[in-house]
């Protein structure tokens, strides 16, 4: 069963492509028809690609991988930020800085500076400065937070990225390809699908379409993490069961020994005890 219905795709306007004069011939295989000068995307192929990408993202999340959400155009930024936060993944939704991935160590230094500014403000240290200094620091902090706030907790390079409109986010695509980071993304009729490892042919300008597909990617991540959690709990339960099974023979042996101690003595055992006590008494009388 598909992760999305044809009705959902139609209602979100996923099938509307760009004008015919603004197209990339490599997208021809994903185009169904042309109407009124606009290309219509083949939603059967969109559903197929969505199912494939959903499973890929779910598997990666199950392995504990980090997926970076990228979408800075106005139609995408809100959905990207909200869906990434919903599934606990980092995101870039304001502006892609050159070197965000290829110069990651420098970006991390800026993130560390942002964290330090936030720490100082929380401790009330800004109030100890002049009004002008405090204002400048707050402006710096707000600017850094807009650009880097979504990756504050991304301590390493992402294992994959999900991008809205690779034509717009070409720098992110170039950096990811240079580093060998797999790319999943929405490709409209004006994009080059060959640049994307897991392309999803869809309208990248409709807010509803972007929200729908971004939400599915977030759902895939949540599903993958739940599978990992269930597997971990099952392993712990099995380990506990195995430990209990190993301890059972020892418990049985202990109970048997304890039972032997409480058995009544036989005549032979009583006679032996009497002899031992007589010997002990004889020895004691000689001391």
mmCIF file of C-alpha atoms in Angstrom:
data_model
loop_
_atom_site.group_PDB
_atom_site.id
_atom_site.type_symbol
_atom_site.label_atom_id
_atom_site.label_comp_id
_atom_site.label_asym_id
_atom_site.label_seq_id
_atom_site.Cartn_x
_atom_site.Cartn_y
_atom_site.Cartn_z
ATOM 1 C CA UNK A 1 0.000 0.000 0.000
ATOM 2 C CA UNK A 2 1.289 3.448 -0.920
ATOM 3 C CA UNK A 3 2.186 5.955 1.790
ATOM 4 C CA UNK A 4 0.034 8.588 0.057
ATOM 5 C CA UNK A 5 -3.138 8.517 -2.042
ATOM 6 C CA UNK A 6 -3.715 9.957 -5.486
ATOM 7 C CA UNK A 7 -6.445 12.146 -3.986
ATOM 8 C CA UNK A 8 -3.999 13.680 -1.485
ATOM 9 C CA UNK A 9 -1.528 14.466 -4.240
ATOM 10 C CA UNK A 10 -4.207 16.054 -6.434
ATOM 11 C CA UNK A 11 -5.636 18.144 -3.592
ATOM 12 C CA UNK A 12 -2.143 19.435 -2.747
ATOM 13 C CA UNK A 13 -1.469 20.380 -6.375
ATOM 14 C CA UNK A 14 1.551 18.101 -6.607
ATOM 15 C CA UNK A 15 0.878 17.480 -10.322
ATOM 16 C CA UNK A 16 1.382 21.067 -11.537
ATOM 17 C CA UNK A 17 4.793 21.614 -13.113
ATOM 18 C CA UNK A 18 6.391 24.723 -14.590
ATOM 19 C CA UNK A 19 5.626 26.412 -17.882
ATOM 20 C CA UNK A 20 6.674 24.414 -20.909
ATOM 21 C CA UNK A 21 9.298 26.987 -21.859
ATOM 22 C CA UNK A 22 10.965 26.490 -18.466
ATOM 23 C CA UNK A 23 11.731 22.803 -18.357
ATOM 24 C CA UNK A 24 14.603 20.383 -18.175
ATOM 25 C CA UNK A 25 14.444 17.650 -20.863
ATOM 26 C CA UNK A 26 15.747 15.131 -18.310
ATOM 27 C CA UNK A 27 12.385 15.431 -16.525
ATOM 28 C CA UNK A 28 10.532 14.120 -19.577
ATOM 29 C CA UNK A 29 10.171 10.629 -18.071
ATOM 30 C CA UNK A 30 8.210 12.110 -15.153
ATOM 31 C CA UNK A 31 5.845 14.263 -17.271
ATOM 32 C CA UNK A 32 2.327 13.045 -18.066
ATOM 33 C CA UNK A 33 1.025 15.791 -20.355
ATOM 34 C CA UNK A 34 1.027 19.507 -21.185
ATOM 35 C CA UNK A 35 -2.019 21.709 -20.662
ATOM 36 C CA UNK A 36 -2.389 25.427 -21.242
ATOM 37 C CA UNK A 37 1.364 25.851 -21.475
ATOM 38 C CA UNK A 38 2.035 24.018 -18.186
ATOM 39 C CA UNK A 39 3.505 20.554 -17.759
ATOM 40 C CA UNK A 40 1.493 18.013 -15.763
ATOM 41 C CA UNK A 41 3.566 15.637 -13.645
ATOM 42 C CA UNK A 42 2.755 11.916 -13.800
ATOM 43 C CA UNK A 43 1.407 11.247 -10.302
ATOM 44 C CA UNK A 44 1.721 7.477 -10.699
ATOM 45 C CA UNK A 45 5.465 7.964 -10.934
ATOM 46 C CA UNK A 46 5.360 10.444 -8.060
ATOM 47 C CA UNK A 47 3.645 7.822 -5.877
ATOM 48 C CA UNK A 48 6.204 5.200 -6.881
ATOM 49 C CA UNK A 49 9.118 7.503 -6.076
ATOM 50 C CA UNK A 50 7.535 8.614 -2.804
ATOM 51 C CA UNK A 51 7.129 5.018 -1.650
ATOM 52 C CA UNK A 52 10.747 4.253 -2.536
ATOM 53 C CA UNK A 53 12.140 7.371 -0.842
ATOM 54 C CA UNK A 54 9.930 6.842 2.222
ATOM 55 C CA UNK A 55 11.392 3.355 2.737
ATOM 56 C CA UNK A 56 14.933 4.631 2.196
ATOM 57 C CA UNK A 57 14.524 7.422 4.739
ATOM 58 C CA UNK A 58 12.840 5.062 7.219
ATOM 59 C CA UNK A 59 15.700 2.571 6.930
ATOM 60 C CA UNK A 60 18.282 5.289 7.461
ATOM 61 C CA UNK A 61 16.433 6.592 10.514
ATOM 62 C CA UNK A 62 16.227 3.060 11.895
ATOM 63 C CA UNK A 63 20.028 2.879 11.634
ATOM 64 C CA UNK A 64 20.279 6.108 13.618
ATOM 65 C CA UNK A 65 21.387 8.283 10.711
ATOM 66 C CA UNK A 66 20.939 12.064 10.562
ATOM 67 C CA UNK A 67 18.864 13.553 7.725
ATOM 68 C CA UNK A 68 19.329 17.285 7.098
ATOM 69 C CA UNK A 69 16.190 19.058 5.820
ATOM 70 C CA UNK A 70 16.931 21.922 3.403
ATOM 71 C CA UNK A 71 14.449 24.430 1.987
ATOM 72 C CA UNK A 72 15.019 28.186 1.999
ATOM 73 C CA UNK A 73 12.426 29.427 -0.535
ATOM 74 C CA UNK A 74 9.436 31.157 1.027
ATOM 75 C CA UNK A 75 7.043 28.352 0.028
ATOM 76 C CA UNK A 76 9.201 25.774 1.816
ATOM 77 C CA UNK A 77 10.910 27.335 4.828
ATOM 78 C CA UNK A 78 8.027 27.033 7.295
ATOM 79 C CA UNK A 79 7.171 23.440 6.394
ATOM 80 C CA UNK A 80 10.827 22.399 6.400
ATOM 81 C CA UNK A 81 11.482 23.887 9.847
ATOM 82 C CA UNK A 82 8.318 22.500 11.433
ATOM 83 C CA UNK A 83 8.557 18.991 9.980
ATOM 84 C CA UNK A 84 12.272 18.692 10.771
ATOM 85 C CA UNK A 85 11.626 19.731 14.362
ATOM 86 C CA UNK A 86 8.690 17.317 14.599
ATOM 87 C CA UNK A 87 10.936 14.363 13.784
ATOM 88 C CA UNK A 88 13.984 15.703 15.642
ATOM 89 C CA UNK A 89 16.185 16.360 12.621
ATOM 90 C CA UNK A 90 18.363 19.402 11.777
ATOM 91 C CA UNK A 91 17.267 21.878 9.131
ATOM 92 C CA UNK A 92 18.359 24.865 7.063
ATOM 93 C CA UNK A 93 15.349 27.050 6.277
ATOM 94 C CA UNK A 94 16.679 30.621 6.193
ATOM 95 C CA UNK A 95 19.809 30.736 4.039
ATOM 96 C CA UNK A 96 22.430 28.240 2.944
ATOM 97 C CA UNK A 97 25.893 29.509 3.793
ATOM 98 C CA UNK A 98 28.620 28.516 1.343
ATOM 99 C CA UNK A 99 30.732 25.840 3.019
ATOM 100 C CA UNK A 100 27.920 24.674 5.284
ATOM 101 C CA UNK A 101 29.100 21.120 4.614
ATOM 102 C CA UNK A 102 32.460 21.438 2.869
ATOM 103 C CA UNK A 103 33.778 23.799 5.553
ATOM 104 C CA UNK A 104 31.898 22.219 8.426
ATOM 105 C CA UNK A 105 34.576 22.879 11.061
ATOM 106 C CA UNK A 106 34.261 26.644 10.555
ATOM 107 C CA UNK A 107 30.462 26.431 10.694
ATOM 108 C CA UNK A 108 30.761 24.534 13.976
ATOM 109 C CA UNK A 109 32.824 27.372 15.422
ATOM 110 C CA UNK A 110 30.033 29.813 14.568
ATOM 111 C CA UNK A 111 27.526 27.462 16.184
ATOM 112 C CA UNK A 112 29.692 27.339 19.316
ATOM 113 C CA UNK A 113 29.772 31.154 19.352
ATOM 114 C CA UNK A 114 25.973 31.249 19.069
ATOM 115 C CA UNK A 115 25.646 28.859 22.011
ATOM 116 C CA UNK A 116 28.030 31.013 24.054
ATOM 117 C CA UNK A 117 25.995 34.154 23.328
ATOM 118 C CA UNK A 118 22.793 32.379 24.348
ATOM 119 C CA UNK A 119 24.469 31.188 27.534
ATOM 120 C CA UNK A 120 25.637 34.716 28.367
ATOM 121 C CA UNK A 121 22.184 36.165 27.789
ATOM 122 C CA UNK A 122 20.545 33.491 29.955
ATOM 123 C CA UNK A 123 23.028 34.249 32.754
ATOM 124 C CA UNK A 124 22.188 37.962 32.577
ATOM 125 C CA UNK A 125 25.667 38.950 31.412
ATOM 126 C CA UNK A 126 24.270 41.200 28.674
ATOM 127 C CA UNK A 127 22.818 43.445 31.369
ATOM 128 C CA UNK A 128 26.330 44.121 32.671
ATOM 129 C CA UNK A 129 27.307 45.718 29.363
ATOM 130 C CA UNK A 130 26.379 49.097 27.943
ATOM 131 C CA UNK A 131 23.049 49.301 26.124
ATOM 132 C CA UNK A 132 24.814 49.632 22.778
ATOM 133 C CA UNK A 133 27.047 46.594 23.379
ATOM 134 C CA UNK A 134 24.105 44.516 24.577
ATOM 135 C CA UNK A 135 22.052 45.539 21.532
ATOM 136 C CA UNK A 136 24.864 44.599 19.136
ATOM 137 C CA UNK A 137 25.322 41.217 20.811
ATOM 138 C CA UNK A 138 21.593 40.482 20.625
ATOM 139 C CA UNK A 139 21.545 41.375 16.941
ATOM 140 C CA UNK A 140 24.490 39.050 16.295
ATOM 141 C CA UNK A 141 22.805 36.281 18.248
ATOM 142 C CA UNK A 142 19.494 36.670 16.397
ATOM 143 C CA UNK A 143 21.230 36.689 13.012
ATOM 144 C CA UNK A 144 23.240 33.578 13.830
ATOM 145 C CA UNK A 145 20.152 31.857 15.203
ATOM 146 C CA UNK A 146 18.198 32.509 12.002
ATOM 147 C CA UNK A 147 20.925 30.956 9.873
ATOM 148 C CA UNK A 148 22.358 28.283 12.180
ATOM 149 C CA UNK A 149 19.654 27.654 14.768
ATOM 150 C CA UNK A 150 18.386 24.622 12.876
ATOM 151 C CA UNK A 151 21.755 22.831 13.023
ATOM 152 C CA UNK A 152 22.788 23.744 16.573
ATOM 153 C CA UNK A 153 22.632 20.099 17.660
ATOM 154 C CA UNK A 154 24.109 18.612 14.480
ATOM 155 C CA UNK A 155 27.518 17.642 15.801
ATOM 156 C CA UNK A 156 28.674 15.925 12.615
ATOM 157 C CA UNK A 157 28.029 15.967 8.886
ATOM 158 C CA UNK A 158 24.593 14.600 7.972
ATOM 159 C CA UNK A 159 24.276 11.093 6.578
ATOM 160 C CA UNK A 160 21.813 12.327 3.930
ATOM 161 C CA UNK A 161 19.884 15.467 3.007
ATOM 162 C CA UNK A 162 16.293 16.080 1.947
ATOM 163 C CA UNK A 163 16.011 19.174 -0.244
ATOM 164 C CA UNK A 164 13.164 21.218 -1.692
ATOM 165 C CA UNK A 165 13.996 22.527 -5.184
ATOM 166 C CA UNK A 166 17.594 21.487 -5.989
ATOM 167 C CA UNK A 167 17.719 24.229 -8.628
ATOM 168 C CA UNK A 168 17.284 26.845 -5.894
ATOM 169 C CA UNK A 169 19.505 24.948 -3.432
ATOM 170 C CA UNK A 170 22.220 24.201 -5.977
ATOM 171 C CA UNK A 171 25.036 25.014 -3.522
ATOM 172 C CA UNK A 172 23.687 22.485 -1.020
ATOM 173 C CA UNK A 173 23.447 19.911 -3.806
ATOM 174 C CA UNK A 174 26.988 20.620 -5.037
ATOM 175 C CA UNK A 175 28.477 20.355 -1.542
ATOM 176 C CA UNK A 176 26.594 17.128 -0.796
ATOM 177 C CA UNK A 177 27.692 15.539 -4.064
ATOM 178 C CA UNK A 178 31.285 16.600 -3.451
ATOM 179 C CA UNK A 179 31.245 14.876 -0.053
ATOM 180 C CA UNK A 180 29.316 11.831 -1.252
ATOM 181 C CA UNK A 181 26.273 12.593 0.898
ATOM 182 C CA UNK A 182 23.101 11.015 -0.580
ATOM 183 C CA UNK A 183 20.376 13.460 -1.639
ATOM 184 C CA UNK A 184 16.605 13.000 -1.629
ATOM 185 C CA UNK A 185 14.446 15.830 -2.851
ATOM 186 C CA UNK A 186 11.485 17.299 -4.666
ATOM 187 C CA UNK A 187 12.299 17.895 -8.332
ATOM 188 C CA UNK A 188 9.973 20.049 -10.439
ATOM 189 C CA UNK A 189 9.890 20.021 -14.252
ATOM 190 C CA UNK A 190 12.683 22.611 -14.428
ATOM 191 C CA UNK A 191 15.170 20.553 -12.364
ATOM 192 C CA UNK A 192 17.846 18.024 -13.276
ATOM 193 C CA UNK A 193 16.828 14.732 -11.609
ATOM 194 C CA UNK A 194 20.219 13.183 -12.354
ATOM 195 C CA UNK A 195 21.759 15.333 -9.606
ATOM 196 C CA UNK A 196 19.491 13.734 -7.002
ATOM 197 C CA UNK A 197 19.950 10.187 -5.714
ATOM 198 C CA UNK A 198 16.301 9.817 -4.695
ATOM 199 C CA UNK A 199 14.175 12.235 -6.769
ATOM 200 C CA UNK A 200 10.493 12.905 -6.075
ATOM 201 C CA UNK A 201 8.812 14.518 -9.117
ATOM 202 C CA UNK A 202 6.442 17.123 -7.691
ATOM 203 C CA UNK A 203 5.414 20.762 -7.599
ATOM 204 C CA UNK A 204 8.026 22.576 -5.482
ATOM 205 C CA UNK A 205 6.183 25.915 -5.506
ATOM 206 C CA UNK A 206 2.863 24.944 -3.890
ATOM 207 C CA UNK A 207 2.916 25.255 -0.100
ATOM 208 C CA UNK A 208 0.479 22.344 0.322
ATOM 209 C CA UNK A 209 2.586 20.082 -1.892
ATOM 210 C CA UNK A 210 5.782 20.914 -0.033
ATOM 211 C CA UNK A 211 4.050 20.425 3.324
ATOM 212 C CA UNK A 212 2.610 17.055 2.289
ATOM 213 C CA UNK A 213 5.896 15.600 1.064
ATOM 214 C CA UNK A 214 7.988 17.068 3.889
ATOM 215 C CA UNK A 215 5.485 15.594 6.330
ATOM 216 C CA UNK A 216 5.853 12.166 4.742
ATOM 217 C CA UNK A 217 9.623 12.353 5.134
ATOM 218 C CA UNK A 218 9.184 13.266 8.806
ATOM 219 C CA UNK A 219 6.733 10.366 9.215
ATOM 220 C CA UNK A 220 9.300 8.009 7.685
ATOM 221 C CA UNK A 221 11.932 9.133 10.184
ATOM 222 C CA UNK A 222 9.572 8.709 13.136
ATOM 223 C CA UNK A 223 8.557 5.245 11.882
ATOM 224 C CA UNK A 224 12.203 4.228 11.492
ATOM 225 C CA UNK A 225 13.092 5.371 14.986
ATOM 226 C CA UNK A 226 10.113 3.510 16.428
ATOM 227 C CA UNK A 227 11.271 0.332 14.694
ATOM 228 C CA UNK A 228 14.745 0.786 16.179
ATOM 229 C CA UNK A 229 13.242 1.351 19.625
ATOM 230 C CA UNK A 230 11.041 -1.749 19.345
ATOM 231 C CA UNK A 231 14.013 -3.843 18.231
ATOM 232 C CA UNK A 232 16.088 -2.609 21.167
ATOM 233 C CA UNK A 233 13.317 -3.415 23.643
ATOM 234 C CA UNK A 234 12.906 -6.879 22.135
ATOM 235 C CA UNK A 235 16.650 -7.519 22.483
ATOM 236 C CA UNK A 236 16.589 -6.391 26.122
ATOM 237 C CA UNK A 237 13.612 -8.633 26.851
ATOM 238 C CA UNK A 238 15.359 -11.585 25.193
ATOM 239 C CA UNK A 239 18.553 -10.902 27.152
ATOM 240 C CA UNK A 240 16.573 -10.816 30.405
ATOM 241 C CA UNK A 241 14.832 -14.068 29.478
ATOM 242 C CA UNK A 242 18.163 -15.726 28.638
ATOM 243 C CA UNK A 243 19.657 -14.554 31.943
ATOM 244 C CA UNK A 244 16.686 -15.996 33.829
ATOM 245 C CA UNK A 245 17.018 -19.306 31.998
ATOM 246 C CA UNK A 246 20.744 -19.553 32.847
ATOM 247 C CA UNK A 247 20.067 -18.840 36.520
ATOM 248 C CA UNK A 248 17.348 -21.514 36.788
ATOM 249 C CA UNK A 249 19.646 -24.622 37.081
ATOM 250 C CA UNK A 250 21.618 -22.934 39.883
ATOM 251 C CA UNK A 251 18.405 -22.116 41.715
ATOM 252 C CA UNK A 252 17.209 -25.708 41.354
ATOM 253 C CA UNK A 253 20.518 -27.051 42.694
ATOM 254 C CA UNK A 254 20.392 -24.657 45.643
ATOM 255 C CA UNK A 255 16.837 -25.667 46.466
ATOM 256 C CA UNK A 256 17.817 -29.349 46.276
ATOM 257 C CA UNK A 257 20.724 -28.833 48.667
ATOM 258 C CA UNK A 258 18.501 -26.925 51.069
ATOM 259 C CA UNK A 259 15.904 -29.684 50.898
ATOM 260 C CA UNK A 260 18.567 -32.303 51.708
ATOM 261 C CA UNK A 261 19.494 -30.378 54.851
ATOM 262 C CA UNK A 262 15.920 -30.633 56.158
ATOM 263 C CA UNK A 263 15.485 -34.397 55.453
ATOM 264 C CA UNK A 264 15.228 -36.616 58.623
ATOM 265 C CA UNK A 265 18.447 -38.530 59.473
ATOM 266 C CA UNK A 266 18.669 -42.250 58.703
ATOM 267 C CA UNK A 267 19.629 -44.795 61.474
ATOM 268 C CA UNK A 268 23.114 -45.070 60.000
ATOM 269 C CA UNK A 269 23.546 -41.269 60.124
ATOM 270 C CA UNK A 270 22.389 -41.181 63.777
ATOM 271 C CA UNK A 271 24.851 -43.947 64.737
ATOM 272 C CA UNK A 272 27.679 -42.025 63.044
ATOM 273 C CA UNK A 273 26.752 -38.844 64.953
ATOM 274 C CA UNK A 274 26.780 -40.744 68.283
ATOM 275 C CA UNK A 275 30.260 -42.129 67.534
ATOM 276 C CA UNK A 276 31.595 -38.664 66.630
ATOM 277 C CA UNK A 277 30.171 -37.151 69.827
ATOM 278 C CA UNK A 278 31.745 -39.970 71.943
ATOM 279 C CA UNK A 279 35.140 -39.360 70.374
ATOM 280 C CA UNK A 280 34.817 -35.613 70.961
ATOM 281 C CA UNK A 281 33.929 -36.213 74.628
ATOM 282 C CA UNK A 282 36.900 -38.541 75.124
ATOM 283 C CA UNK A 283 39.274 -36.048 73.617
ATOM 284 C CA UNK A 284 37.862 -33.251 75.741
ATOM 285 C CA UNK A 285 38.357 -35.250 78.974
ATOM 286 C CA UNK A 286 42.054 -35.606 78.229
ATOM 287 C CA UNK A 287 42.652 -31.878 77.809
#
